[in-house]
Short mmCIF file of C-alpha atoms in Angstrom, two decimals:
data_model
loop_
_atom_site.label_atom_id
_atom_site.label_comp_id
_atom_site.label_asym_id
_atom_site.label_seq_id
_atom_site.Cartn_x
_atom_site.Cartn_y
_atom_site.Cartn_z
CA ASP A 310 -23.80 11.04 -3.49
CA GLY A 311 -24.19 12.12 -7.11
CA ASP A 312 -26.10 11.05 -10.19
CA LEU A 313 -24.75 7.50 -9.93
CA SER A 314 -24.33 6.48 -6.32
CA PHE A 315 -25.77 4.09 -3.77
CA SER A 316 -28.08 6.85 -2.57
CA SER A 317 -29.43 7.57 -6.06
CA LEU A 318 -29.86 3.91 -7.00
CA ASN A 319 -32.79 3.62 -4.61
CA SER A 320 -34.97 1.02 -6.33
CA GLU A 321 -34.56 -2.34 -8.01
CA GLU A 322 -35.62 -0.80 -11.32
CA LYS A 323 -32.84 1.80 -11.16
CA TRP A 324 -30.36 -0.96 -10.39
CA ARG A 325 -31.59 -2.92 -13.41
CA GLN A 326 -31.10 0.10 -15.65
CA PHE A 327 -27.64 0.72 -14.22
CA LEU A 328 -26.55 -2.90 -14.63
CA ASN A 329 -27.91 -3.21 -18.16
CA GLU A 330 -26.08 -0.03 -19.19
CA HIS A 331 -22.72 -0.67 -17.55
CA TYR A 332 -22.38 -4.42 -16.88
CA ALA A 333 -24.46 -6.17 -19.51
CA ASP A 334 -21.64 -8.57 -20.38
CA ALA A 335 -21.29 -9.63 -16.73
CA LEU A 336 -24.98 -10.25 -16.03
CA PRO A 337 -24.98 -13.89 -17.23
CA TYR A 338 -22.41 -14.60 -14.50
CA MET A 339 -24.57 -12.84 -11.89
CA ASP A 340 -27.68 -15.01 -12.37
CA GLY A 341 -29.26 -12.34 -14.55
CA VAL A 342 -30.20 -8.72 -14.08
CA ASP A 343 -33.21 -9.32 -11.84
CA LYS A 344 -31.28 -11.37 -9.28
CA ALA A 345 -28.34 -8.95 -9.27
CA ALA A 346 -30.58 -5.90 -8.92
CA GLU A 347 -32.50 -7.51 -6.06
CA GLN A 348 -29.29 -8.31 -4.15
CA LEU A 349 -27.72 -4.90 -4.69
CA TYR A 350 -30.87 -3.09 -3.62
CA ASN A 351 -31.71 -5.21 -0.56
CA ASN A 352 -28.28 -6.06 0.87
CA PRO A 353 -27.07 -3.56 3.49
CA LEU A 354 -24.09 -1.35 2.71
CA GLY A 355 -20.93 -2.08 4.64
CA MET A 356 -18.30 0.36 5.80
CA LEU A 357 -14.55 0.32 5.35
CA GLY A 358 -12.57 2.04 8.05
CA THR A 359 -9.08 2.75 9.29
CA VAL A 360 -8.13 2.26 12.93
CA LYS A 361 -5.28 4.25 14.47
CA VAL A 362 -4.79 4.02 18.21
CA ALA A 363 -2.28 5.20 20.79
CA PRO A 364 -0.89 3.94 23.04
CA TRP A 365 -0.56 0.33 21.95
CA ARG A 366 -0.02 -0.94 25.48
CA VAL A 367 -1.16 -0.39 29.06
CA GLY A 368 1.76 -0.86 31.42
CA ASN A 369 2.90 -4.47 31.41
CA ARG A 370 -0.60 -5.91 31.26
CA ILE A 371 -2.14 -5.31 27.84
CA ALA A 372 -0.90 -4.78 24.29
CA VAL A 373 -2.96 -4.50 21.12
CA ILE A 374 -2.01 -6.31 17.94
CA GLY A 375 -3.34 -6.74 14.41
CA ASP A 376 -6.63 -5.07 13.51
CA ALA A 377 -7.16 -4.00 17.13
CA ALA A 378 -4.16 -1.70 16.66
CA HIS A 379 -4.32 -0.81 12.97
CA ALA A 380 -7.29 -1.98 10.91
CA VAL A 381 -6.75 -0.77 7.34
CA VAL A 382 -8.79 -0.61 4.15
CA PRO A 383 -8.02 -3.52 1.79
CA PHE A 384 -6.66 -1.64 -1.21
CA PHE A 385 -3.06 -2.72 -0.77
CA GLY A 386 -3.84 -6.24 0.39
CA GLN A 387 -1.55 -5.90 3.41
CA GLY A 388 -3.80 -6.09 6.48
CA MET A 389 -3.02 -9.70 7.39
CA ASN A 390 0.66 -9.32 6.47
CA CYS A 391 0.92 -6.34 8.78
CA GLY A 392 -0.63 -8.40 11.57
CA PHE A 393 1.86 -11.23 10.98
CA GLU A 394 4.70 -8.72 11.25
CA ASP A 395 3.23 -7.59 14.60
CA VAL A 396 3.35 -11.17 15.85
CA ASP A 397 6.92 -11.63 14.68
CA CYS A 398 8.05 -8.35 16.25
CA LEU A 399 6.29 -9.04 19.55
CA ALA A 400 7.81 -12.53 19.70
CA GLN A 401 11.26 -11.05 19.15
CA GLU A 402 10.81 -8.47 21.87
CA LEU A 403 9.44 -10.95 24.40
CA SER A 404 12.21 -13.47 23.77
CA THR A 405 15.02 -10.91 24.05
CA ARG A 406 13.70 -8.50 26.69
CA TRP A 407 11.57 -10.81 28.85
CA PRO A 408 13.42 -14.13 29.02
CA PRO A 409 11.57 -16.98 30.76
CA LYS A 410 14.18 -17.39 33.51
CA ASP A 411 14.58 -13.71 34.24
CA GLY A 412 11.29 -12.10 33.33
CA THR A 413 10.35 -9.21 35.60
CA PRO A 414 7.29 -6.95 35.22
CA GLN A 415 9.63 -4.11 34.33
CA LYS A 416 11.23 -6.13 31.53
CA LEU A 417 7.83 -7.11 30.20
CA GLU A 418 6.82 -3.46 30.08
CA GLN A 419 10.03 -2.63 28.21
CA ALA A 420 9.33 -5.41 25.71
CA LEU A 421 5.80 -4.15 25.05
CA GLU A 422 7.01 -0.57 24.71
CA SER A 423 9.73 -1.55 22.25
CA TYR A 424 7.21 -3.55 20.23
CA SER A 425 4.91 -0.51 20.09
CA LEU A 426 7.67 1.86 19.03
CA ARG A 427 8.83 -0.47 16.26
CA ARG A 428 5.45 -1.32 14.82
CA LYS A 429 3.24 1.77 15.06
CA PRO A 430 5.13 3.84 12.43
CA ASN A 431 4.85 0.94 10.00
CA ALA A 432 1.16 0.41 10.74
CA ASP A 433 0.40 4.10 10.25
CA ALA A 434 2.36 4.04 6.98
CA ILE A 435 0.46 1.11 5.45
CA ALA A 436 -2.84 2.66 6.56
CA GLN A 437 -1.96 5.83 4.66
CA MET A 438 -0.72 3.98 1.58
CA ALA A 439 -3.83 1.77 1.46
CA LEU A 440 -6.03 4.86 1.33
CA GLU A 441 -3.81 6.40 -1.34
CA ASN A 442 -4.01 3.21 -3.37
CA TYR A 443 -7.80 3.39 -3.24
CA VAL A 444 -7.70 6.85 -4.80
CA GLU A 445 -5.19 5.61 -7.38
CA MET A 446 -7.36 2.67 -8.42
CA MET A 447 -10.57 4.70 -8.35
CA ARG A 448 -9.42 7.80 -10.19
CA SER A 449 -5.86 7.75 -11.49
CA THR A 450 -5.64 4.57 -13.56
CA GLY A 451 -7.77 6.14 -16.30
CA ASP A 452 -5.66 9.30 -16.41
CA PRO A 453 -3.28 9.29 -19.42
CA VAL A 454 -0.68 11.35 -17.54
CA PHE A 455 -0.67 8.93 -14.62
CA ARG A 456 -0.39 5.95 -16.96
CA SER A 457 2.56 7.53 -18.73
CA ARG A 458 4.29 8.07 -15.41
CA LYS A 459 3.66 4.47 -14.37
CA ALA A 460 5.16 3.30 -17.66
CA ILE A 461 8.32 5.31 -16.97
CA GLU A 462 8.41 3.96 -13.42
CA ALA A 463 8.23 0.40 -14.74
CA ALA A 464 10.94 1.13 -17.31
CA LEU A 465 13.19 2.49 -14.57
CA GLU A 466 12.55 -0.52 -12.36
CA ARG A 467 13.41 -3.08 -15.03
CA ASP A 468 16.49 -1.21 -16.32
CA GLY A 469 19.56 -3.41 -16.23
CA GLU A 470 21.69 -0.93 -14.25
CA LEU A 471 19.36 1.55 -12.53
CA GLY A 472 16.84 -1.10 -11.55
CA ALA A 473 19.24 -2.50 -8.97
CA SER A 474 18.82 0.67 -6.92
CA PHE A 475 15.17 1.42 -7.64
CA ARG A 476 12.01 -0.40 -6.64
CA SER A 477 8.50 0.96 -7.09
CA ARG A 478 6.50 1.62 -3.95
CA TYR A 479 4.22 -1.24 -4.97
CA ALA A 480 7.17 -3.64 -5.03
CA MET A 481 8.57 -2.36 -1.74
CA VAL A 482 5.21 -2.79 -0.02
CA CYS A 483 4.29 -6.17 -1.49
CA TYR A 484 7.72 -7.81 -1.69
CA GLY A 485 9.65 -6.06 1.08
CA GLY A 486 9.66 -6.54 4.83
CA GLY A 487 11.05 -9.42 6.80
CA ARG A 488 13.93 -9.86 9.21
CA GLN A 489 16.86 -9.74 6.81
CA LYS A 490 19.37 -6.92 7.12
CA GLY A 491 18.31 -3.91 5.08
CA ALA A 492 14.69 -5.05 4.79
CA VAL A 493 12.25 -2.39 3.58
CA GLY A 494 9.38 -1.86 6.02
CA TYR A 495 6.16 0.00 5.34
CA ALA A 496 7.46 3.24 6.83
CA HIS A 497 10.55 3.01 4.61
CA ALA A 498 8.37 2.32 1.55
CA LEU A 499 6.24 5.37 2.27
CA ARG A 500 9.19 7.75 2.51
CA LEU A 501 11.12 6.27 -0.40
CA GLY A 502 7.98 6.07 -2.52
CA GLU A 503 7.31 9.77 -2.11
CA ALA A 504 10.89 10.68 -3.09
CA GLN A 505 10.91 8.28 -6.03
CA TRP A 506 7.57 9.42 -7.42
CA GLY A 507 8.92 12.95 -7.72
CA VAL A 508 11.81 11.59 -9.78
CA VAL A 509 9.44 9.54 -11.94
CA CYS A 510 7.22 12.56 -12.62
CA ASP A 511 10.23 14.61 -13.73
CA LEU A 512 11.49 11.81 -15.99
CA ALA A 513 8.04 11.38 -17.56
CA GLU A 514 7.72 15.01 -18.67
CA GLY A 515 7.02 15.07 -22.39
CA PHE A 516 6.09 11.38 -22.57
CA SER A 517 2.52 10.63 -23.60
CA GLY A 518 2.59 6.89 -24.15
CA SER A 519 2.00 3.88 -21.91
CA ASP A 520 3.61 1.11 -23.95
CA SER A 521 6.59 -0.54 -22.28
CA GLN A 522 8.81 -0.39 -25.36
CA GLU A 523 8.03 3.28 -25.87
CA ALA A 524 8.82 3.97 -22.22
CA ASP A 525 12.11 2.09 -22.44
CA ALA A 526 13.09 4.15 -25.48
CA PHE A 527 12.06 7.47 -23.90
CA LEU A 528 13.73 6.97 -20.51
CA ASP A 529 16.75 9.27 -20.12
CA ARG A 530 19.01 7.00 -18.11
CA LYS A 531 21.72 9.58 -17.53
CA ARG A 532 19.23 12.05 -16.07
CA ALA A 533 17.55 9.28 -14.11
CA ALA A 534 20.86 8.35 -12.48
CA GLN A 535 21.49 12.00 -11.61
CA LEU A 536 18.05 12.49 -10.04
CA LEU A 537 18.24 9.24 -8.10
CA GLU A 538 21.68 10.15 -6.81
CA GLU A 539 20.42 13.54 -5.66
CA ARG A 540 17.04 12.63 -4.18
CA VAL A 541 16.71 8.91 -3.52
CA TRP A 542 19.98 7.13 -2.88
CA PRO A 543 20.92 9.36 0.10
CA LEU A 544 17.54 8.54 1.66
CA GLN A 545 18.09 4.83 1.09
CA LYS A 546 21.40 5.13 2.91
CA GLN A 547 19.86 7.16 5.73
CA LEU A 548 17.12 4.56 6.24
CA GLY A 549 19.59 1.69 6.04
CA VAL A 550 17.63 -0.22 3.43
CA ASP A 551 18.93 -2.66 0.85
CA LEU A 552 16.72 -2.94 -2.22
CA ALA A 553 18.25 -6.32 -3.01
CA THR A 554 15.87 -7.62 -0.31
CA VAL A 555 12.89 -6.57 -2.44
CA GLY A 556 11.63 -8.61 -5.35
CA ILE A 557 10.48 -6.90 -8.53
CA GLY A 558 6.76 -6.43 -9.10
CA SER A 559 4.65 -4.11 -11.18
CA ALA A 560 1.41 -2.25 -10.64
#
């Protein structure tokens, strides 16, 4: 709804006006304004949804996996990765709890239950973070305060000393996971990301830039170490994560 929305752009002519005003430079790559307006007006609108279900299994007969268990919106690009992790987890549980030579119905039920307990918290976490990332991309990236905070976050992450014990939520989500000891799952990334963002916001107070060099110069490393030691490192230890398992990315 609103002045500019799918409901208000209710004719090809309105679409042409909208496209000419906002996307004139892109129209040559869209076969011209008439073709683009026709497609946007006539093509049906799709829906993006999140699926959260419980339980994930029925006895020892059925278990859900992938989108059947946790369809997510695409704004973190993790839907397929999450499904692959389901497959890996289920394979682990079946091989250890329901061995081929000694597989009873009771053991199969235990394997499916363990799979559900391990994966559902992570699936719920990535579903939440994907929705939050939509809001971030839609609204926050144009906010000067948010951009200043992201610059400080990036400066903290690439710092020669502090960066070894700090990874942005984006990096933890996109470059974490896996079977290695200390791996950062989605549920870990959600909890750590919330704690870390509070630290970033405090460190960014008084900073109004977004340039990386400016952020590097502004970052108070002594205070950053103190805040991380108070708020983040104890949580890392509690969760049993090792940030060395996470590559460094930036958002």
